[in-house]
Each structure stands twice: as C-alpha cells, then as structure tokens.
mmCIF file of C-alpha atoms in Angstrom:
data_model
loop_
_atom_site.group_PDB
_atom_site.id
_atom_site.type_symbol
_atom_site.label_atom_id
_atom_site.label_comp_id
_atom_site.label_asym_id
_atom_site.label_seq_id
_atom_site.Cartn_x
_atom_site.Cartn_y
_atom_site.Cartn_z
ATOM 1 C CA ASP A 215 -6.220 -12.656 -7.005
ATOM 2 C CA SER A 216 -3.862 -11.967 -4.443
ATOM 3 C CA GLY A 217 -5.714 -14.495 -1.968
ATOM 4 C CA VAL A 218 -6.606 -11.738 0.474
ATOM 5 C CA THR A 219 -10.417 -11.411 0.854
ATOM 6 C CA GLN A 220 -12.374 -8.700 2.153
ATOM 7 C CA THR A 221 -15.761 -8.459 2.783
ATOM 8 C CA PRO A 222 -18.272 -6.572 2.250
ATOM 9 C CA LYS A 223 -17.196 -5.075 -1.018
ATOM 10 C CA HIS A 224 -19.471 -1.849 -0.578
ATOM 11 C CA LEU A 225 -20.939 -0.472 2.642
ATOM 12 C CA ILE A 226 -23.590 2.310 2.601
ATOM 13 C CA THR A 227 -24.303 3.784 6.120
ATOM 14 C CA ALA A 228 -25.345 6.819 7.924
ATOM 15 C CA THR A 229 -23.709 9.155 9.870
ATOM 16 C CA GLY A 230 -23.165 7.932 13.719
ATOM 17 C CA GLN A 231 -23.478 4.272 12.872
ATOM 18 C CA ARG A 232 -20.781 1.469 13.503
ATOM 19 C CA VAL A 233 -19.814 -1.068 10.921
ATOM 20 C CA THR A 234 -17.379 -4.015 10.995
ATOM 21 C CA LEU A 235 -15.168 -4.448 8.146
ATOM 22 C CA ARG A 236 -13.750 -8.384 7.655
ATOM 23 C CA CYS A 237 -10.380 -9.726 6.386
ATOM 24 C CA SER A 238 -8.976 -13.010 5.743
ATOM 25 C CA PRO A 239 -5.375 -12.860 4.788
ATOM 26 C CA ARG A 240 -3.472 -15.658 2.435
ATOM 27 C CA SER A 241 -3.280 -18.871 3.820
ATOM 28 C CA GLY A 242 -0.067 -18.773 6.384
ATOM 29 C CA ASP A 243 0.378 -15.067 6.390
ATOM 30 C CA LEU A 244 0.407 -14.076 10.093
ATOM 31 C CA SER A 245 0.501 -10.315 9.498
ATOM 32 C CA VAL A 246 -2.395 -8.492 8.469
ATOM 33 C CA TYR A 247 -2.570 -4.701 8.167
ATOM 34 C CA TRP A 248 -5.267 -1.929 7.518
ATOM 35 C CA TYR A 249 -5.156 1.044 5.363
ATOM 36 C CA GLN A 250 -7.633 3.690 4.530
ATOM 37 C CA GLN A 251 -7.782 5.570 1.213
ATOM 38 C CA SER A 252 -9.698 8.497 0.584
ATOM 39 C CA LEU A 253 -10.532 9.789 -2.667
ATOM 40 C CA ASP A 254 -7.958 10.553 -4.969
ATOM 41 C CA GLN A 255 -5.248 10.407 -2.163
ATOM 42 C CA GLY A 256 -2.755 7.961 -1.121
ATOM 43 C CA LEU A 257 -3.111 4.999 1.561
ATOM 44 C CA GLN A 258 -2.686 6.091 5.092
ATOM 45 C CA PHE A 259 -1.604 2.905 7.370
ATOM 46 C CA LEU A 260 -4.076 2.256 10.265
ATOM 47 C CA ILE A 261 -3.111 -0.424 12.144
ATOM 48 C CA GLN A 262 -1.084 -4.046 11.879
ATOM 49 C CA TYR A 263 -1.606 -7.328 13.621
ATOM 50 C CA TYR A 264 0.668 -10.127 13.672
ATOM 51 C CA ASN A 265 -0.444 -13.586 14.731
ATOM 52 C CA GLY A 266 -3.222 -11.976 17.184
ATOM 53 C CA GLU A 267 -1.224 -9.163 18.668
ATOM 54 C CA GLU A 268 -1.144 -5.793 17.357
ATOM 55 C CA ARG A 269 2.037 -4.562 16.398
ATOM 56 C CA ALA A 270 2.243 -1.573 15.016
ATOM 57 C CA LYS A 271 -0.463 1.766 14.926
ATOM 58 C CA GLY A 272 -0.615 4.212 12.496
ATOM 59 C CA ASN A 273 -2.796 7.329 12.146
ATOM 60 C CA ILE A 274 -6.007 5.285 13.433
ATOM 61 C CA LEU A 275 -8.613 7.054 15.344
ATOM 62 C CA GLU A 276 -9.918 6.468 18.713
ATOM 63 C CA ARG A 277 -13.452 5.672 17.331
ATOM 64 C CA PHE A 278 -11.812 2.999 15.119
ATOM 65 C CA SER A 279 -10.692 -0.409 16.678
ATOM 66 C CA ALA A 280 -9.526 -3.631 15.093
ATOM 67 C CA GLN A 281 -8.521 -7.162 16.085
ATOM 68 C CA GLN A 282 -7.075 -10.186 14.828
ATOM 69 C CA PHE A 283 -8.573 -13.961 15.750
ATOM 70 C CA PRO A 284 -7.111 -17.005 16.156
ATOM 71 C CA ASP A 285 -7.749 -18.300 12.766
ATOM 72 C CA LEU A 286 -5.975 -14.990 11.777
ATOM 73 C CA HIS A 287 -8.717 -13.306 10.074
ATOM 74 C CA SER A 288 -9.125 -9.329 11.072
ATOM 75 C CA GLU A 289 -12.055 -7.187 11.740
ATOM 76 C CA LEU A 290 -11.938 -3.356 11.628
ATOM 77 C CA ASN A 291 -14.702 -1.560 13.458
ATOM 78 C CA LEU A 292 -15.481 1.729 12.571
ATOM 79 C CA SER A 293 -17.935 3.471 15.192
ATOM 80 C CA SER A 294 -19.768 6.878 15.415
ATOM 81 C CA LEU A 295 -19.197 7.391 11.783
ATOM 82 C CA GLU A 296 -18.758 10.712 9.916
ATOM 83 C CA LEU A 297 -19.065 11.812 6.357
ATOM 84 C CA GLY A 298 -15.153 11.833 6.141
ATOM 85 C CA ASP A 299 -14.924 8.319 7.272
ATOM 86 C CA SER A 300 -16.072 7.518 3.659
ATOM 87 C CA ALA A 301 -13.196 5.914 1.761
ATOM 88 C CA LEU A 302 -11.904 2.749 0.489
ATOM 89 C CA TYR A 303 -10.482 0.430 3.196
ATOM 90 C CA PHE A 304 -7.921 -2.084 2.295
ATOM 91 C CA CYS A 305 -6.656 -5.086 4.039
ATOM 92 C CA ALA A 306 -3.213 -6.423 3.369
ATOM 93 C CA SER A 307 -1.240 -9.480 4.281
ATOM 94 C CA SER A 308 2.392 -10.539 4.255
ATOM 95 C CA THR A 309 4.451 -13.723 4.700
ATOM 96 C CA ALA A 310 4.594 -15.424 8.343
ATOM 97 C CA THR A 311 8.177 -13.694 9.157
ATOM 98 C CA LEU A 312 9.156 -11.282 11.800
ATOM 99 C CA ARG A 313 10.868 -9.058 9.155
ATOM 100 C CA ASP A 314 7.724 -7.645 7.296
ATOM 101 C CA SER A 315 9.577 -6.260 4.437
ATOM 102 C CA ASP A 316 8.075 -8.836 2.229
ATOM 103 C CA GLU A 317 5.545 -8.283 -0.222
ATOM 104 C CA GLN A 318 2.203 -7.193 1.248
ATOM 105 C CA PHE A 319 -0.603 -8.779 -0.810
ATOM 106 C CA PHE A 320 -3.850 -6.475 -0.824
ATOM 107 C CA GLY A 321 -7.278 -7.625 -0.744
ATOM 108 C CA PRO A 322 -9.691 -5.590 -3.214
ATOM 109 C CA GLY A 323 -10.806 -3.368 -0.722
ATOM 110 C CA THR A 324 -14.068 -2.260 1.026
ATOM 111 C CA ARG A 325 -15.866 0.853 -0.387
ATOM 112 C CA LEU A 326 -17.475 2.600 2.439
ATOM 113 C CA THR A 327 -19.733 5.750 2.041
ATOM 114 C CA VAL A 328 -21.286 7.549 4.863
ATOM 115 C CA LEU A 329 -24.104 9.508 4.202
ATOM 116 C CA ALA B 14 10.165 12.310 10.110
ATOM 117 C CA GLN B 15 10.194 9.633 7.240
ATOM 118 C CA THR B 16 8.408 10.973 4.208
ATOM 119 C CA VAL B 17 7.683 9.810 0.513
ATOM 120 C CA THR B 18 7.224 12.437 -2.083
ATOM 121 C CA GLN B 19 5.797 11.792 -5.418
ATOM 122 C CA SER B 20 6.231 15.163 -7.463
ATOM 123 C CA GLN B 21 4.389 14.299 -10.605
ATOM 124 C CA PRO B 22 0.847 14.447 -9.629
ATOM 125 C CA GLU B 23 0.056 12.997 -13.274
ATOM 126 C CA MET B 24 2.296 11.847 -16.234
ATOM 127 C CA SER B 25 1.346 11.189 -19.896
ATOM 128 C CA VAL B 26 3.179 9.062 -22.299
ATOM 129 C CA GLN B 27 2.445 7.706 -26.095
ATOM 130 C CA GLU B 28 1.698 4.040 -26.165
ATOM 131 C CA ALA B 29 5.072 2.208 -26.684
ATOM 132 C CA GLU B 30 7.233 5.051 -25.447
ATOM 133 C CA THR B 31 9.289 5.122 -22.320
ATOM 134 C CA VAL B 32 8.284 6.981 -18.947
ATOM 135 C CA THR B 33 9.646 7.663 -15.676
ATOM 136 C CA LEU B 34 8.012 8.385 -12.513
ATOM 137 C CA SER B 35 9.742 9.972 -9.897
ATOM 138 C CA CYS B 36 10.015 9.251 -5.838
ATOM 139 C CA THR B 37 12.239 10.793 -3.134
ATOM 140 C CA TYR B 38 12.072 10.006 0.224
ATOM 141 C CA ASP B 39 13.647 11.085 3.474
ATOM 142 C CA THR B 40 15.229 8.608 6.101
ATOM 143 C CA SER B 41 18.385 8.546 8.305
ATOM 144 C CA GLU B 42 18.175 4.560 8.182
ATOM 145 C CA SER B 43 20.563 2.755 6.297
ATOM 146 C CA ASP B 44 18.644 -0.608 5.882
ATOM 147 C CA TYR B 45 15.203 -0.381 4.084
ATOM 148 C CA TYR B 46 13.030 -1.309 1.288
ATOM 149 C CA LEU B 47 11.679 0.597 -1.405
ATOM 150 C CA PHE B 48 8.457 -0.587 -3.247
ATOM 151 C CA TRP B 49 6.529 0.595 -6.507
ATOM 152 C CA TYR B 50 2.562 -0.375 -6.400
ATOM 153 C CA LYS B 51 0.109 -0.041 -9.195
ATOM 154 C CA GLN B 52 -3.490 0.844 -8.766
ATOM 155 C CA PRO B 53 -5.229 0.168 -11.851
ATOM 156 C CA PRO B 54 -9.015 1.716 -12.244
ATOM 157 C CA SER B 55 -10.221 -1.447 -10.433
ATOM 158 C CA ARG B 56 -8.292 -0.020 -7.380
ATOM 159 C CA GLN B 57 -6.717 -3.285 -6.555
ATOM 160 C CA MET B 58 -3.159 -2.476 -5.267
ATOM 161 C CA ILE B 59 -0.614 -4.509 -6.958
ATOM 162 C CA LEU B 60 3.367 -4.549 -6.534
ATOM 163 C CA VAL B 61 5.247 -3.567 -9.370
ATOM 164 C CA ILE B 62 8.842 -3.921 -8.101
ATOM 165 C CA ARG B 63 10.754 -3.735 -4.890
ATOM 166 C CA GLN B 64 14.414 -2.599 -4.202
ATOM 167 C CA GLU B 65 16.442 -3.425 -1.165
ATOM 168 C CA ALA B 66 18.712 -0.483 -0.009
ATOM 169 C CA TYR B 67 21.679 -2.897 0.432
ATOM 170 C CA LYS B 68 21.768 -3.910 -2.809
ATOM 171 C CA GLN B 69 23.305 -1.591 -5.461
ATOM 172 C CA GLN B 70 21.902 -3.089 -8.383
ATOM 173 C CA ASN B 71 18.847 -1.765 -9.540
ATOM 174 C CA ALA B 72 15.452 -4.153 -9.834
ATOM 175 C CA THR B 73 14.095 -4.892 -12.858
ATOM 176 C CA GLU B 74 10.773 -6.719 -13.844
ATOM 177 C CA ASN B 75 10.305 -7.141 -17.546
ATOM 178 C CA ARG B 76 9.388 -3.468 -18.553
ATOM 179 C CA PHE B 77 9.513 -2.177 -15.375
ATOM 180 C CA SER B 78 13.166 -0.952 -13.838
ATOM 181 C CA VAL B 79 14.110 1.258 -11.141
ATOM 182 C CA ASN B 80 17.016 3.754 -11.087
ATOM 183 C CA PHE B 81 17.834 3.635 -6.956
ATOM 184 C CA GLN B 82 20.216 6.479 -6.101
ATOM 185 C CA LYS B 83 20.764 6.001 -2.400
ATOM 186 C CA ALA B 84 22.835 9.149 -1.614
ATOM 187 C CA ALA B 85 20.196 11.428 -3.378
ATOM 188 C CA LYS B 86 17.416 9.432 -1.727
ATOM 189 C CA SER B 87 15.933 9.066 -5.049
ATOM 190 C CA PHE B 88 13.972 5.813 -6.568
ATOM 191 C CA SER B 89 12.329 6.376 -9.854
ATOM 192 C CA LEU B 90 10.442 3.854 -11.965
ATOM 193 C CA LYS B 91 11.098 3.547 -15.909
ATOM 194 C CA ILE B 92 8.382 2.047 -17.735
ATOM 195 C CA SER B 93 9.489 0.905 -21.129
ATOM 196 C CA ASP B 94 7.446 0.190 -23.901
ATOM 197 C CA SER B 95 4.225 1.397 -22.247
ATOM 198 C CA GLN B 96 1.376 -0.515 -22.853
ATOM 199 C CA LEU B 97 -2.663 0.588 -22.401
ATOM 200 C CA GLY B 98 -2.593 -1.713 -19.586
ATOM 201 C CA ASP B 99 -0.138 0.537 -17.699
ATOM 202 C CA ALA B 100 -2.684 3.122 -17.160
ATOM 203 C CA ALA B 101 -3.126 3.303 -13.394
ATOM 204 C CA MET B 102 -2.074 5.263 -10.227
ATOM 205 C CA TYR B 103 1.627 4.387 -9.331
ATOM 206 C CA PHE B 104 2.454 4.676 -5.772
ATOM 207 C CA CYS B 105 6.120 4.653 -4.352
ATOM 208 C CA ALA B 106 6.734 3.287 -0.590
ATOM 209 C CA TYR B 107 9.045 2.797 1.917
ATOM 210 C CA TRP B 108 9.610 0.423 4.520
ATOM 211 C CA VAL B 109 11.945 0.263 7.480
ATOM 212 C CA ASP B 110 11.798 -2.699 9.891
ATOM 213 C CA SER B 111 11.697 -0.299 12.991
ATOM 214 C CA ASN B 112 8.516 1.234 11.917
ATOM 215 C CA TYR B 113 6.530 -2.005 10.896
ATOM 216 C CA GLN B 114 4.725 0.115 8.339
ATOM 217 C CA LEU B 115 5.018 1.293 4.805
ATOM 218 C CA ILE B 116 5.010 4.956 4.135
ATOM 219 C CA TRP B 117 3.451 5.901 1.285
ATOM 220 C CA GLY B 118 3.648 8.505 -1.238
ATOM 221 C CA ALA B 119 0.601 10.683 -2.725
ATOM 222 C CA GLY B 120 0.938 8.604 -6.251
ATOM 223 C CA THR B 121 1.114 9.516 -9.649
ATOM 224 C CA LYS B 122 -1.312 9.138 -12.030
ATOM 225 C CA LEU B 123 -0.257 7.586 -15.395
ATOM 226 C CA ILE B 124 -1.947 8.171 -18.490
ATOM 227 C CA ILE B 125 -1.480 6.251 -21.809
ATOM 228 C CA LYS B 126 -2.145 7.662 -25.105
ATOM 229 C CA PRO B 127 -2.932 5.443 -27.756
#
C-alpha cells in the first residue's frame, strides 16, 4: 500500500459525459501528479500540482482539467468524454520538497471505460 | 526533445536465471535521475530502483541492479535469480528538475518461465 488513495476504482460512463476522479496523496506530500495509461501502453503525464498550484502540464487535453484543494487532495475532471479516453488514470504523490526527483508513490488507479 | 526508449517489448527468462532489460534515453542535461518502475498484473506502479546521474556507482536493490552508462545514455536493469513474482511490465523513466515531470518508456513485458 503506497498510501495514495484514488476513487472510484472503476468508472463506466457514456460518450459525451463528464466524470471526476479523486486522489488523496500520502500524508505530508505536497505534490500530486496525474497520468493516463491507455491499454498496453506507457504512462502519459497529464499535469502536476504542488501545494495547490499548477506546476507542470503535459499532454493534457483541453477537455480535461484538474485542481488541488487546500487539504491537498486533487481531482481530475474529464468532460465531453470520447471512446479514446478509456484508460487507467493514475495519481501519484511525492515528498514535500521543491526538487521532485524523489520517488513518486502511485495510487491504485481508476479504470475509466467510456461506452 | 527528451525521450526514453525501451527496445524490447517483451522478454522471457527461466526462473532463477538472470535477465537484463535495456533502456536508452536522449537528453542534453547533465544532472538528472533515472528510474525503473514495475507494474505487475494488479496494475500498481512500484518503484524498483533509482539512479542519480551524478553518481558513478551503479544502484543496487537486492536482486535488482542497474548498469548506468552516462556517456552512452544507457540505463539497463539486471534482475538476478528471477522469481515468478517478478513477472510484470517494467518501465524506465527519466526525470530532470527543469521539466517537473517523468518521461516514460513504452515498457518491457517480462515473462518468467517456471
């Protein structure tokens, strides 16, 4: 158990819908990262938050948005869903340092299926 | 552009034998970090080993060790005494502070034959 929690574990929805994925980082971790892993592929970095502020952006679609709340949990919002958005979405957190070369601890992921 | 390449989509090894997974990366940075992550069938991502580029000594974690060749931009993972529980996807990843993100390879599927 990495200490990072993600809910829900599975999500099945229809095209055009909007969903929210939730992540709670490890206690004391200020950085949260979101990744997308499509079937049998590597991870694609979406976005990072550090202590409530957006810090880095990767290949995140405009239909996707995220935020980190004062209690440090984070939410990833996916809207106007398409079939191709079906994937495993991981959240990771890292230790409270400005140099985030430290280990990222991954949550169990949310499996999103868009029908 | 910074990229990470894992040229072996799949590898298989006999239980108790040794296997090496390859990883190369492209960067113009001198200070960076390299990681190997394991993703078993449970899909949980687990850190296997990390290497700081400024360290010449190769990192080792029990049965897992790396061969870090900075000039060649190569970072291979050696698994000794392979066990059935080592069966997983293995991802190589690269971090540089200026990017604030991990760059991932496509992964190598490791099969352990009993």
